[in-house]
Structure formats: structure tokens, C-alpha cells
């Protein structure tokens, strides 16, 4: 029975990923490769010098991820919130400024995999803070902030179940 439950949750995550735009899917797969060190992102994702420069910048921005994984504060207190949320907001702002993430759903999907399930309660705050920064164009700011549902913004609790689906690069097959 547990296997069936796990399989159905994985399928739900796959469906969620399939519901994202093609640009979001590509950016999430590339970001997971960079953030989790799964492969040489330059070789896998670099199609141009501009894209290689973006990948290089993402490697630099994602240097914070290791520290963030080990620094997720307890939800019950305010200890360590400033340092954690500040760093998380900086990394999130980098991703949102790339203009590949179009919604809170895509952002949440990416970050719960980059960090872990324990980060879920912190994601609405980091998303709002990053999306509201002046570095994000006003039109994008509006779209991003409107994508955060009231339910996500005011959730009284979050699942602590680890994600089970981590999308990967799929090479095109010659016909």
C-alpha cells in the first residue's frame, strides 16, 4: 500500500511539472543540474555564449545553497530568520530575474528540490520578497506576485514529505 501511495504522489509531481511552461521546465531541469551538481551544465545546457554566461552566473548564485540547506530555521521562533531569509531571497531574486520562472508554483517546485521539504513554509516569504525587489521589472513583479494564491500565502501547515520526482535533461533523439 505504501508503494502505491508513493507512486501516486510521484505521478502527481510529474503532472504538476507537466503543467508548467516549456521555459519553466527547461529552467528547472537546468537549475537542478547546477544546484544539485548532477552534471556539467555547460556541456548539457550551453547552446550559446550568452547561455554559458547565464550558467556561470547561476553557478555563482547557487553557492549559497549548501549553507541554506543546513540553516533552515525552526518555524516556532525567530532565531536565525534574518540570515536564512536574506540569503534565500538573494538566490530567489537571481532566479526570478532570469525571467524563466513565471509563477509561485514553478518557484516552489524548484526550491523544494534544490533545498528540501523543510523549506516549504519559507517559500512564500522568499518569493514575495524577491519578486518585490526593484531589480525585477514592474510588469513581471505584478505577474509574479499575482501568481501566489491566498491559500499558499496563508497556509497553516505544509507537508514535510520529500519530493520524489526530480526532472532531468532529455536529449533529442534523431529521427
PDB file of C-alpha atoms in Angstrom:
ATOM      1  CA  UNK A   1       0.000   0.000   0.000  1.00  0.00           C
ATOM      2  CA  UNK A   2       2.839   2.385   0.793  1.00  0.00           C
ATOM      3  CA  UNK A   3       4.345   1.757  -2.646  1.00  0.00           C
ATOM      4  CA  UNK A   4       1.033   2.650  -4.282  1.00  0.00           C
ATOM      5  CA  UNK A   5       0.837   5.870  -2.242  1.00  0.00           C
ATOM      6  CA  UNK A   6       4.385   6.828  -3.163  1.00  0.00           C
ATOM      7  CA  UNK A   7       3.761   6.066  -6.829  1.00  0.00           C
ATOM      8  CA  UNK A   8       0.619   8.197  -6.898  1.00  0.00           C
ATOM      9  CA  UNK A   9       2.472  11.111  -5.258  1.00  0.00           C
ATOM     10  CA  UNK A  10       5.269  10.818  -7.816  1.00  0.00           C
ATOM     11  CA  UNK A  11       2.700  10.838 -10.615  1.00  0.00           C
ATOM     12  CA  UNK A  12       1.094  13.940  -9.076  1.00  0.00           C
ATOM     13  CA  UNK A  13       4.501  15.655  -9.071  1.00  0.00           C
ATOM     14  CA  UNK A  14       5.045  14.664 -12.709  1.00  0.00           C
ATOM     15  CA  UNK A  15       1.667  16.118 -13.617  1.00  0.00           C
ATOM     16  CA  UNK A  16       2.490  19.309 -11.756  1.00  0.00           C
ATOM     17  CA  UNK A  17       5.750  19.600 -13.700  1.00  0.00           C
ATOM     18  CA  UNK A  18       3.956  18.885 -16.987  1.00  0.00           C
ATOM     19  CA  UNK A  19       1.588  21.779 -16.233  1.00  0.00           C
ATOM     20  CA  UNK A  20       4.451  24.282 -16.202  1.00  0.00           C
ATOM     21  CA  UNK A  21       5.502  26.157 -19.328  1.00  0.00           C
ATOM     22  CA  UNK A  22       8.250  24.707 -21.530  1.00  0.00           C
ATOM     23  CA  UNK A  23      10.584  27.545 -20.493  1.00  0.00           C
ATOM     24  CA  UNK A  24       9.910  26.842 -16.804  1.00  0.00           C
ATOM     25  CA  UNK A  25      10.505  23.116 -17.305  1.00  0.00           C
ATOM     26  CA  UNK A  26      13.816  23.730 -19.071  1.00  0.00           C
ATOM     27  CA  UNK A  27      14.979  26.237 -16.462  1.00  0.00           C
ATOM     28  CA  UNK A  28      14.028  23.904 -13.591  1.00  0.00           C
ATOM     29  CA  UNK A  29      15.898  20.955 -15.124  1.00  0.00           C
ATOM     30  CA  UNK A  30      18.968  23.120 -15.736  1.00  0.00           C
ATOM     31  CA  UNK A  31      18.766  24.630 -12.243  1.00  0.00           C
ATOM     32  CA  UNK A  32      18.554  21.202 -10.640  1.00  0.00           C
ATOM     33  CA  UNK A  33      21.606  20.085 -12.629  1.00  0.00           C
ATOM     34  CA  UNK A  34      23.523  23.117 -11.372  1.00  0.00           C
ATOM     35  CA  UNK A  35      22.172  23.243  -7.825  1.00  0.00           C
ATOM     36  CA  UNK A  36      22.462  19.515  -7.148  1.00  0.00           C
ATOM     37  CA  UNK A  37      25.706  19.055  -9.100  1.00  0.00           C
ATOM     38  CA  UNK A  38      24.169  16.381 -11.324  1.00  0.00           C
ATOM     39  CA  UNK A  39      26.242  17.104 -14.435  1.00  0.00           C
ATOM     40  CA  UNK A  40      28.372  19.629 -16.288  1.00  0.00           C
ATOM     41  CA  UNK A  41      25.709  22.210 -17.079  1.00  0.00           C
ATOM     42  CA  UNK A  42      27.884  23.951 -19.668  1.00  0.00           C
ATOM     43  CA  UNK A  43      28.112  20.771 -21.711  1.00  0.00           C
ATOM     44  CA  UNK A  44      24.456  19.818 -21.256  1.00  0.00           C
ATOM     45  CA  UNK A  45      22.710  23.192 -21.436  1.00  0.00           C
ATOM     46  CA  UNK A  46      25.068  25.697 -23.038  1.00  0.00           C
ATOM     47  CA  UNK A  47      23.827  26.429 -26.552  1.00  0.00           C
ATOM     48  CA  UNK A  48      25.435  29.854 -26.939  1.00  0.00           C
ATOM     49  CA  UNK A  49      27.935  32.157 -25.298  1.00  0.00           C
ATOM     50  CA  UNK A  50      25.073  34.086 -23.699  1.00  0.00           C
ATOM     51  CA  UNK A  51      23.652  30.890 -22.215  1.00  0.00           C
ATOM     52  CA  UNK A  52      27.109  29.869 -20.958  1.00  0.00           C
ATOM     53  CA  UNK A  53      27.406  33.258 -19.235  1.00  0.00           C
ATOM     54  CA  UNK A  54      23.983  32.734 -17.618  1.00  0.00           C
ATOM     55  CA  UNK A  55      25.020  29.258 -16.435  1.00  0.00           C
ATOM     56  CA  UNK A  56      28.245  30.681 -14.982  1.00  0.00           C
ATOM     57  CA  UNK A  57      26.234  33.317 -13.093  1.00  0.00           C
ATOM     58  CA  UNK A  58      23.854  30.663 -11.831  1.00  0.00           C
ATOM     59  CA  UNK A  59      26.740  28.551 -10.512  1.00  0.00           C
ATOM     60  CA  UNK A  60      27.934  31.592  -8.561  1.00  0.00           C
ATOM     61  CA  UNK A  61      24.453  32.440  -7.208  1.00  0.00           C
ATOM     62  CA  UNK A  62      23.849  28.824  -6.198  1.00  0.00           C
ATOM     63  CA  UNK A  63      26.960  28.719  -3.995  1.00  0.00           C
ATOM     64  CA  UNK A  64      24.601  29.722  -1.153  1.00  0.00           C
ATOM     65  CA  UNK A  65      22.521  26.538  -1.473  1.00  0.00           C
ATOM     66  CA  UNK A  66      24.773  24.336   0.665  1.00  0.00           C
ATOM     67  CA  UNK A  67      24.650  26.809   3.543  1.00  0.00           C
ATOM     68  CA  UNK A  68      20.888  27.263   3.144  1.00  0.00           C
ATOM     69  CA  UNK A  69      20.222  23.516   3.310  1.00  0.00           C
ATOM     70  CA  UNK A  70      21.788  23.341   6.752  1.00  0.00           C
ATOM     71  CA  UNK A  71      20.329  26.588   8.076  1.00  0.00           C
ATOM     72  CA  UNK A  72      16.556  26.257   7.728  1.00  0.00           C
ATOM     73  CA  UNK A  73      15.197  27.839  10.939  1.00  0.00           C
ATOM     74  CA  UNK A  74      12.563  26.339  13.184  1.00  0.00           C
ATOM     75  CA  UNK A  75       9.089  27.625  12.388  1.00  0.00           C
ATOM     76  CA  UNK A  76       8.291  28.302  16.036  1.00  0.00           C
ATOM     77  CA  UNK A  77      10.872  31.011  16.696  1.00  0.00           C
ATOM     78  CA  UNK A  78      12.625  33.946  15.114  1.00  0.00           C
ATOM     79  CA  UNK A  79      16.188  32.754  15.685  1.00  0.00           C
ATOM     80  CA  UNK A  80      18.282  32.789  12.508  1.00  0.00           C
ATOM     81  CA  UNK A  81      15.392  34.033  10.326  1.00  0.00           C
ATOM     82  CA  UNK A  82      17.224  37.126   9.093  1.00  0.00           C
ATOM     83  CA  UNK A  83      20.314  35.326   7.821  1.00  0.00           C
ATOM     84  CA  UNK A  84      18.379  32.483   6.258  1.00  0.00           C
ATOM     85  CA  UNK A  85      15.638  34.515   4.603  1.00  0.00           C
ATOM     86  CA  UNK A  86      18.108  37.131   3.367  1.00  0.00           C
ATOM     87  CA  UNK A  87      20.264  34.529   1.612  1.00  0.00           C
ATOM     88  CA  UNK A  88      17.231  32.649   0.285  1.00  0.00           C
ATOM     89  CA  UNK A  89      15.750  35.890  -1.059  1.00  0.00           C
ATOM     90  CA  UNK A  90      19.024  36.756  -2.818  1.00  0.00           C
ATOM     91  CA  UNK A  91      19.150  33.367  -4.590  1.00  0.00           C
ATOM     92  CA  UNK A  92      15.423  33.530  -5.378  1.00  0.00           C
ATOM     93  CA  UNK A  93      15.819  37.037  -6.813  1.00  0.00           C
ATOM     94  CA  UNK A  94      18.539  35.740  -9.117  1.00  0.00           C
ATOM     95  CA  UNK A  95      16.198  33.035 -10.436  1.00  0.00           C
ATOM     96  CA  UNK A  96      13.224  35.380 -10.835  1.00  0.00           C
ATOM     97  CA  UNK A  97      15.382  37.974 -12.618  1.00  0.00           C
ATOM     98  CA  UNK A  98      16.231  35.355 -15.274  1.00  0.00           C
ATOM     99  CA  UNK A  99      12.564  35.640 -16.366  1.00  0.00           C
ATOM    100  CA  UNK A 100      12.121  31.896 -16.821  1.00  0.00           C
ATOM    101  CA  UNK A 101      10.051  31.280 -13.683  1.00  0.00           C
ATOM    102  CA  UNK A 102       6.536  32.589 -14.305  1.00  0.00           C
ATOM    103  CA  UNK A 103       4.718  31.607 -11.109  1.00  0.00           C
ATOM    104  CA  UNK A 104       4.960  30.706  -7.451  1.00  0.00           C
ATOM    105  CA  UNK A 105       4.094  27.103  -8.366  1.00  0.00           C
ATOM    106  CA  UNK A 106       7.181  26.766 -10.567  1.00  0.00           C
ATOM    107  CA  UNK A 107       9.307  28.529  -7.936  1.00  0.00           C
ATOM    108  CA  UNK A 108       8.065  26.204  -5.189  1.00  0.00           C
ATOM    109  CA  UNK A 109       8.599  23.136  -7.385  1.00  0.00           C
ATOM    110  CA  UNK A 110      12.227  24.158  -7.969  1.00  0.00           C
ATOM    111  CA  UNK A 111      13.144  25.229  -4.451  1.00  0.00           C
ATOM    112  CA  UNK A 112      11.684  22.299  -2.577  1.00  0.00           C
ATOM    113  CA  UNK A 113      14.016  20.162  -4.704  1.00  0.00           C
ATOM    114  CA  UNK A 114      17.050  22.446  -4.506  1.00  0.00           C
ATOM    115  CA  UNK A 115      16.819  22.661  -0.718  1.00  0.00           C
ATOM    116  CA  UNK A 116      14.395  20.123   0.843  1.00  0.00           C
ATOM    117  CA  UNK A 117      10.809  19.745   2.001  1.00  0.00           C
ATOM    118  CA  UNK A 118      11.535  21.652   5.223  1.00  0.00           C
ATOM    119  CA  UNK A 119      11.915  24.890   3.246  1.00  0.00           C
ATOM    120  CA  UNK A 120       8.257  24.915   2.097  1.00  0.00           C
ATOM    121  CA  UNK A 121       6.935  27.220   4.858  1.00  0.00           C
ATOM    122  CA  UNK A 122       9.611  29.803   3.987  1.00  0.00           C
ATOM    123  CA  UNK A 123       8.999  29.849   0.241  1.00  0.00           C
ATOM    124  CA  UNK A 124       6.038  32.291   0.109  1.00  0.00           C
ATOM    125  CA  UNK A 125       8.034  34.871   2.098  1.00  0.00           C
ATOM    126  CA  UNK A 126      11.170  34.464  -0.016  1.00  0.00           C
ATOM    127  CA  UNK A 127       9.142  34.543  -3.239  1.00  0.00           C
ATOM    128  CA  UNK A 128       7.291  37.731  -2.258  1.00  0.00           C
ATOM    129  CA  UNK A 129      10.452  39.430  -1.064  1.00  0.00           C
ATOM    130  CA  UNK A 130      12.383  38.521  -4.220  1.00  0.00           C
ATOM    131  CA  UNK A 131       9.522  39.352  -6.598  1.00  0.00           C
ATOM    132  CA  UNK A 132       9.011  42.757  -4.953  1.00  0.00           C
ATOM    133  CA  UNK A 133      12.639  43.851  -5.330  1.00  0.00           C
ATOM    134  CA  UNK A 134      13.308  46.796  -7.650  1.00  0.00           C
ATOM    135  CA  UNK A 135      15.625  44.569  -9.740  1.00  0.00           C
ATOM    136  CA  UNK A 136      12.506  42.810 -11.049  1.00  0.00           C
ATOM    137  CA  UNK A 137      10.746  44.726 -13.815  1.00  0.00           C
ATOM    138  CA  UNK A 138       7.391  46.189 -12.621  1.00  0.00           C
ATOM    139  CA  UNK A 139       5.314  44.212 -15.134  1.00  0.00           C
ATOM    140  CA  UNK A 140       6.990  40.949 -14.110  1.00  0.00           C
ATOM    141  CA  UNK A 141       6.685  41.903 -10.461  1.00  0.00           C
ATOM    142  CA  UNK A 142       2.919  42.158 -10.854  1.00  0.00           C
ATOM    143  CA  UNK A 143       2.599  38.810 -12.677  1.00  0.00           C
ATOM    144  CA  UNK A 144       4.792  37.012 -10.156  1.00  0.00           C
ATOM    145  CA  UNK A 145       3.074  38.407  -7.070  1.00  0.00           C
ATOM    146  CA  UNK A 146      -0.384  37.693  -8.501  1.00  0.00           C
ATOM    147  CA  UNK A 147       0.620  34.052  -9.041  1.00  0.00           C
ATOM    148  CA  UNK A 148       0.866  33.455  -5.284  1.00  0.00           C
ATOM    149  CA  UNK A 149      -2.527  32.157  -4.248  1.00  0.00           C
ATOM    150  CA  UNK A 150      -4.156  33.185  -0.996  1.00  0.00           C
ATOM    151  CA  UNK A 151      -4.089  29.534   0.062  1.00  0.00           C
ATOM    152  CA  UNK A 152      -0.312  29.323  -0.379  1.00  0.00           C
ATOM    153  CA  UNK A 153       0.274  32.689   1.280  1.00  0.00           C
ATOM    154  CA  UNK A 154      -1.822  31.841   4.339  1.00  0.00           C
ATOM    155  CA  UNK A 155      -1.262  28.080   4.678  1.00  0.00           C
ATOM    156  CA  UNK A 156      -1.397  26.945   8.280  1.00  0.00           C
ATOM    157  CA  UNK A 157       0.794  23.937   7.567  1.00  0.00           C
ATOM    158  CA  UNK A 158       2.992  22.373   4.922  1.00  0.00           C
ATOM    159  CA  UNK A 159       3.799  18.792   4.033  1.00  0.00           C
ATOM    160  CA  UNK A 160       7.185  17.576   5.174  1.00  0.00           C
ATOM    161  CA  UNK A 161       7.207  14.769   2.593  1.00  0.00           C
ATOM    162  CA  UNK A 162      10.315  14.904   0.456  1.00  0.00           C
ATOM    163  CA  UNK A 163       9.824  15.389  -3.283  1.00  0.00           C
ATOM    164  CA  UNK A 164      10.219  12.175  -5.256  1.00  0.00           C
ATOM    165  CA  UNK A 165      10.307  13.436  -8.855  1.00  0.00           C
ATOM    166  CA  UNK A 166      13.425  15.284  -9.993  1.00  0.00           C
ATOM    167  CA  UNK A 167      13.144  16.058 -13.722  1.00  0.00           C
ATOM    168  CA  UNK A 168      16.289  15.620 -15.774  1.00  0.00           C
ATOM    169  CA  UNK A 169      17.658  16.641 -19.155  1.00  0.00           C
ATOM    170  CA  UNK A 170      16.299  14.583 -22.045  1.00  0.00           C
ATOM    171  CA  UNK A 171      18.359  14.674 -25.197  1.00  0.00           C
ATOM    172  CA  UNK A 172      16.592  14.878 -28.513  1.00  0.00           C
ATOM    173  CA  UNK A 173      16.550  11.663 -30.469  1.00  0.00           C
ATOM    174  CA  UNK A 174      17.427  11.891 -34.150  1.00  0.00           C
ATOM    175  CA  UNK A 175      14.500  10.802 -36.298  1.00  0.00           C
TER     176      UNK A 175
END
